[in-house]
Short mmCIF file of C-alpha atoms in Angstrom, two decimals:
data_model
loop_
_atom_site.label_atom_id
_atom_site.label_comp_id
_atom_site.label_asym_id
_atom_site.label_seq_id
_atom_site.Cartn_x
_atom_site.Cartn_y
_atom_site.Cartn_z
CA UNK A 1 -25.46 45.26 -27.47
CA UNK A 2 -22.64 47.60 -27.62
CA UNK A 3 -21.41 48.57 -31.21
CA UNK A 4 -17.64 47.71 -31.62
CA UNK A 5 -16.96 51.33 -32.35
CA UNK A 6 -14.44 53.66 -31.72
CA UNK A 7 -15.88 57.08 -30.08
CA UNK A 8 -14.97 60.09 -31.13
CA UNK A 9 -11.57 61.90 -30.17
CA UNK A 10 -11.84 63.91 -26.86
CA UNK A 11 -14.63 61.53 -25.66
CA UNK A 12 -12.49 58.97 -24.08
CA UNK A 13 -10.26 59.05 -21.29
CA UNK A 14 -6.83 59.36 -22.08
CA UNK A 15 -6.03 57.12 -19.05
CA UNK A 16 -8.58 55.26 -17.00
CA UNK A 17 -7.96 53.90 -13.50
CA UNK A 18 -10.46 51.33 -12.48
CA UNK A 19 -10.98 49.82 -8.42
CA UNK A 20 -11.73 46.25 -9.30
CA UNK A 21 -14.33 45.40 -6.39
CA UNK A 22 -16.86 42.86 -5.78
CA UNK A 23 -15.28 39.90 -6.56
CA UNK A 24 -16.15 38.00 -3.30
CA UNK A 25 -19.69 39.45 -3.49
CA UNK A 26 -20.05 37.96 -6.94
CA UNK A 27 -18.69 34.28 -5.95
CA UNK A 28 -21.16 34.63 -2.95
CA UNK A 29 -24.26 35.20 -5.11
CA UNK A 30 -23.35 32.66 -6.92
CA UNK A 31 -22.84 30.25 -4.11
CA UNK A 32 -18.89 29.69 -4.96
CA UNK A 33 -15.84 30.14 -2.93
CA UNK A 34 -14.24 33.54 -3.09
CA UNK A 35 -11.18 32.17 -4.92
CA UNK A 36 -13.83 31.55 -7.86
CA UNK A 37 -15.04 35.65 -7.92
CA UNK A 38 -11.08 36.51 -8.49
CA UNK A 39 -10.89 33.69 -11.16
CA UNK A 40 -13.89 35.73 -13.13
CA UNK A 41 -12.59 38.95 -12.14
CA UNK A 42 -9.31 37.95 -14.03
CA UNK A 43 -11.23 37.26 -17.04
CA UNK A 44 -12.81 41.01 -16.71
CA UNK A 45 -9.28 42.28 -16.60
CA UNK A 46 -8.38 40.50 -19.89
CA UNK A 47 -11.62 41.70 -21.69
CA UNK A 48 -11.32 45.62 -20.11
CA UNK A 49 -7.73 45.41 -21.01
CA UNK A 50 -8.02 44.50 -24.62
CA UNK A 51 -10.96 46.82 -25.44
CA UNK A 52 -8.80 49.64 -24.23
CA UNK A 53 -6.16 48.91 -25.98
CA UNK A 54 -8.78 48.39 -29.14
CA UNK A 55 -10.24 52.23 -28.30
CA UNK A 56 -6.79 54.01 -28.33
CA UNK A 57 -6.39 54.66 -24.63
CA UNK A 58 -2.86 55.88 -23.28
CA UNK A 59 -3.04 54.10 -20.16
CA UNK A 60 -5.35 51.78 -17.76
CA UNK A 61 -4.54 51.37 -14.33
CA UNK A 62 -5.94 48.61 -12.35
CA UNK A 63 -6.22 48.29 -8.87
CA UNK A 64 -5.29 44.43 -8.11
CA UNK A 65 -3.96 43.92 -4.34
CA UNK A 66 -3.54 46.73 -2.28
CA UNK A 67 -1.45 47.05 0.78
CA UNK A 68 -3.88 46.76 3.11
CA UNK A 69 -5.12 43.67 1.52
CA UNK A 70 -2.68 41.67 3.28
CA UNK A 71 -4.94 41.96 6.33
CA UNK A 72 -7.43 38.90 4.52
CA UNK A 73 -6.64 35.61 5.30
CA UNK A 74 -3.46 33.90 4.52
CA UNK A 75 -4.82 31.36 2.70
CA UNK A 76 -6.96 33.88 0.00
CA UNK A 77 -3.82 36.23 -0.01
CA UNK A 78 -1.57 32.71 -1.31
CA UNK A 79 -4.59 32.35 -3.59
CA UNK A 80 -4.66 35.97 -5.06
CA UNK A 81 -0.69 35.69 -5.48
CA UNK A 82 -0.83 32.37 -7.35
CA UNK A 83 -3.74 33.58 -9.68
CA UNK A 84 -1.78 36.67 -10.40
CA UNK A 85 1.50 35.18 -11.06
CA UNK A 86 -0.28 32.63 -13.39
CA UNK A 87 -2.31 35.19 -15.26
CA UNK A 88 1.06 37.20 -15.79
CA UNK A 89 2.42 34.37 -17.23
CA UNK A 90 -0.21 33.48 -19.53
CA UNK A 91 -0.94 37.07 -20.71
CA UNK A 92 2.50 37.96 -21.80
CA UNK A 93 2.22 36.92 -25.37
CA UNK A 94 -1.58 38.67 -25.85
CA UNK A 95 0.27 41.89 -24.41
CA UNK A 96 2.45 41.48 -26.91
CA UNK A 97 0.26 40.91 -29.97
CA UNK A 98 -2.17 43.92 -28.86
CA UNK A 99 0.68 46.24 -28.52
CA UNK A 100 0.25 46.39 -24.67
CA UNK A 101 2.78 47.93 -22.55
CA UNK A 102 3.16 46.41 -18.90
CA UNK A 103 3.99 48.30 -15.97
CA UNK A 104 3.71 47.11 -12.05
CA UNK A 105 3.54 49.72 -9.65
CA UNK A 106 3.65 49.39 -5.81
CA UNK A 107 6.15 48.29 -3.29
CA UNK A 108 8.17 45.12 -4.09
CA UNK A 109 8.61 44.29 -0.85
CA UNK A 110 6.46 41.97 0.69
CA UNK A 111 5.40 40.51 -3.11
CA UNK A 112 6.49 36.76 -3.53
CA UNK A 113 9.29 36.13 -5.77
CA UNK A 114 7.21 34.48 -8.18
CA UNK A 115 5.09 37.28 -8.81
CA UNK A 116 8.12 39.86 -9.00
CA UNK A 117 9.72 37.40 -11.64
CA UNK A 118 6.57 37.10 -13.69
CA UNK A 119 5.97 40.80 -13.62
CA UNK A 120 9.39 41.99 -14.26
CA UNK A 121 9.33 39.28 -17.36
CA UNK A 122 6.16 41.20 -18.69
CA UNK A 123 7.66 44.77 -18.26
CA UNK A 124 10.78 43.55 -20.39
CA UNK A 125 8.84 41.73 -23.27
CA UNK A 126 6.43 44.54 -23.78
CA UNK A 127 8.96 47.44 -22.88
CA UNK A 128 8.63 48.57 -26.47
CA UNK A 129 4.92 48.07 -27.24
CA UNK A 130 3.55 51.09 -29.02
CA UNK A 131 0.20 51.04 -27.50
CA UNK A 132 -1.92 51.08 -24.30
CA UNK A 133 0.22 50.88 -20.87
CA UNK A 134 -1.29 48.56 -18.64
CA UNK A 135 -0.50 49.66 -15.17
CA UNK A 136 -0.99 46.88 -12.49
CA UNK A 137 -1.19 48.15 -8.96
CA UNK A 138 0.10 45.55 -6.86
CA UNK A 139 1.08 46.09 -2.83
CA UNK A 140 -0.07 49.37 -3.60
CA UNK A 141 -0.97 52.16 -1.44
CA UNK A 142 -1.44 56.01 -2.47
CA UNK A 143 -0.17 56.99 1.21
CA UNK A 144 3.00 54.70 1.07
CA UNK A 145 3.78 55.94 -3.00
CA UNK A 146 4.11 59.57 -1.55
CA UNK A 147 5.84 58.74 1.41
CA UNK A 148 8.27 57.12 -0.74
CA UNK A 149 8.82 59.85 -3.37
CA UNK A 150 8.95 62.11 -0.29
CA UNK A 151 11.57 60.00 1.13
CA UNK A 152 13.62 59.89 -2.54
CA UNK A 153 13.58 63.68 -2.54
CA UNK A 154 14.85 63.92 1.24
CA UNK A 155 17.73 61.69 -0.05
CA UNK A 156 18.55 63.66 -3.40
CA UNK A 157 18.87 67.01 -0.70
CA UNK A 158 20.98 65.18 1.73
CA UNK A 159 23.46 63.87 -0.97
CA UNK A 160 23.93 67.11 -2.52
CA UNK A 161 22.02 66.32 -5.74
CA UNK A 162 18.79 68.47 -5.37
CA UNK A 163 18.09 71.97 -4.01
CA UNK A 164 15.31 71.95 -1.80
CA UNK A 165 14.12 75.46 -3.22
CA UNK A 166 13.52 73.76 -6.54
CA UNK A 167 11.14 70.90 -5.36
CA UNK A 168 7.65 71.46 -6.55
CA UNK A 169 4.90 69.28 -7.92
CA UNK A 170 6.76 68.36 -10.90
CA UNK A 171 9.77 67.39 -8.66
CA UNK A 172 7.34 65.00 -6.58
CA UNK A 173 5.40 63.99 -9.64
CA UNK A 174 8.50 62.64 -11.47
CA UNK A 175 9.33 60.22 -8.42
CA UNK A 176 5.89 58.88 -8.25
CA UNK A 177 5.20 55.15 -9.57
CA UNK A 178 3.15 56.42 -12.60
CA UNK A 179 5.96 58.90 -13.69
CA UNK A 180 5.72 59.44 -17.43
CA UNK A 181 1.75 58.75 -17.84
CA UNK A 182 -0.78 61.48 -17.61
CA UNK A 183 -3.10 61.77 -14.69
CA UNK A 184 -5.98 59.51 -14.62
CA UNK A 185 -9.02 61.46 -16.17
CA UNK A 186 -11.63 59.14 -15.51
CA UNK A 187 -11.60 56.69 -12.28
CA UNK A 188 -14.26 53.64 -12.45
CA UNK A 189 -15.48 51.66 -8.99
CA UNK A 190 -17.32 48.77 -9.51
CA UNK A 191 -19.63 47.26 -7.08
CA UNK A 192 -21.23 50.55 -5.63
CA UNK A 193 -18.64 51.62 -2.49
CA UNK A 194 -18.40 55.48 -2.49
CA UNK A 195 -14.49 55.85 -1.34
CA UNK A 196 -11.46 55.87 -3.45
CA UNK A 197 -9.40 53.08 -0.78
CA UNK A 198 -6.04 55.06 -0.93
CA UNK A 199 -5.48 54.58 -4.43
CA UNK A 200 -3.48 57.17 -6.75
CA UNK A 201 -4.13 60.09 -4.20
CA UNK A 202 -2.15 62.48 -5.83
CA UNK A 203 -3.07 61.40 -9.48
CA UNK A 204 -6.89 61.39 -9.17
CA UNK A 205 -6.82 65.37 -8.15
CA UNK A 206 -9.12 66.20 -11.28
CA UNK A 207 -10.26 62.80 -12.28
CA UNK A 208 -14.31 62.54 -12.92
CA UNK A 209 -15.51 59.60 -11.10
CA UNK A 210 -18.04 57.20 -11.88
CA UNK A 211 -19.07 54.45 -9.59
CA UNK A 212 -21.43 51.22 -10.43
CA UNK A 213 -23.34 48.66 -8.53
CA UNK A 214 -21.75 46.39 -10.88
CA UNK A 215 -19.62 43.65 -9.61
CA UNK A 216 -16.31 43.36 -11.06
CA UNK A 217 -16.96 40.03 -12.90
CA UNK A 218 -20.24 41.29 -14.52
CA UNK A 219 -18.67 44.55 -15.94
CA UNK A 220 -18.37 43.96 -19.27
CA UNK A 221 -17.68 46.05 -22.69
CA UNK A 222 -21.17 47.70 -22.32
CA UNK A 223 -20.61 48.89 -18.70
CA UNK A 224 -17.34 49.94 -19.82
CA UNK A 225 -19.01 52.01 -22.90
CA UNK A 226 -21.28 53.33 -20.18
CA UNK A 227 -18.66 55.18 -18.17
CA UNK A 228 -17.20 56.38 -21.07
CA UNK A 229 -20.65 58.11 -22.17
CA UNK A 230 -20.97 59.56 -18.49
CA UNK A 231 -17.32 60.80 -18.96
CA UNK A 232 -17.86 62.34 -22.31
CA UNK A 233 -20.91 64.57 -20.53
CA UNK A 234 -18.91 65.64 -17.94
CA UNK A 235 -18.20 69.62 -17.86
CA UNK A 236 -14.54 69.66 -16.64
CA UNK A 237 -13.84 72.66 -15.53
CA UNK A 238 -10.69 72.05 -13.46
CA UNK A 239 -11.38 74.51 -10.80
CA UNK A 240 -12.13 77.62 -13.37
CA UNK A 241 -15.84 78.53 -13.95
CA UNK A 242 -17.94 77.14 -17.18
CA UNK A 243 -18.37 79.45 -19.87
CA UNK A 244 -21.93 80.59 -20.37
CA UNK A 245 -23.82 80.14 -23.34
CA UNK A 246 -23.95 83.80 -23.99
CA UNK A 247 -19.86 84.46 -23.11
#
């Protein structure tokens, strides 16, 4: 049983990113339809978000629906969008109560109006919340995000508003969906797959990676705290050489 304690400062990431995987496999093992897995996964979103807010993390980014997920069967995509819209509506008051600021990242184009309206309403309602920033990646792809940022820079140069010689990493970063947030220092992937799936390609350059075989619906506070323990034990060198005991 994990104690509901607040770990020491410095032992937690500032920004946790999670690739939420395994909803369908979880449902299959239970003899349930895939939608039941996604519904169970939505409950895990609430649990993990609440715990991250309680612990004082600055940001939590969840990979909810990738730009590649449109390849899934149409009925599953429709069900996912309906679930997303309903969940955003249902959780808005809870976000405000817990001081959570909501932010959607990913391309708007292609998302149903109902989802966009619900996410926009959440962003507006939680705009001044002082705690955790919850980023929900919807219709998101890391390559698409970088392409959009490059296109924005090119347009600003063409319009004469930006000197091309002034373009550096900070200029590109300022045009990413996650601008203003610290880069994730911990990336967790559930359900055991060893890949990053086009997620936050720029931002996770120095993130610590933790992969668990636990599927997303079964991922609870115990698994979350276990990932934080792994993170706390990592030596983060950022390309430098670790200091030796004798200096």
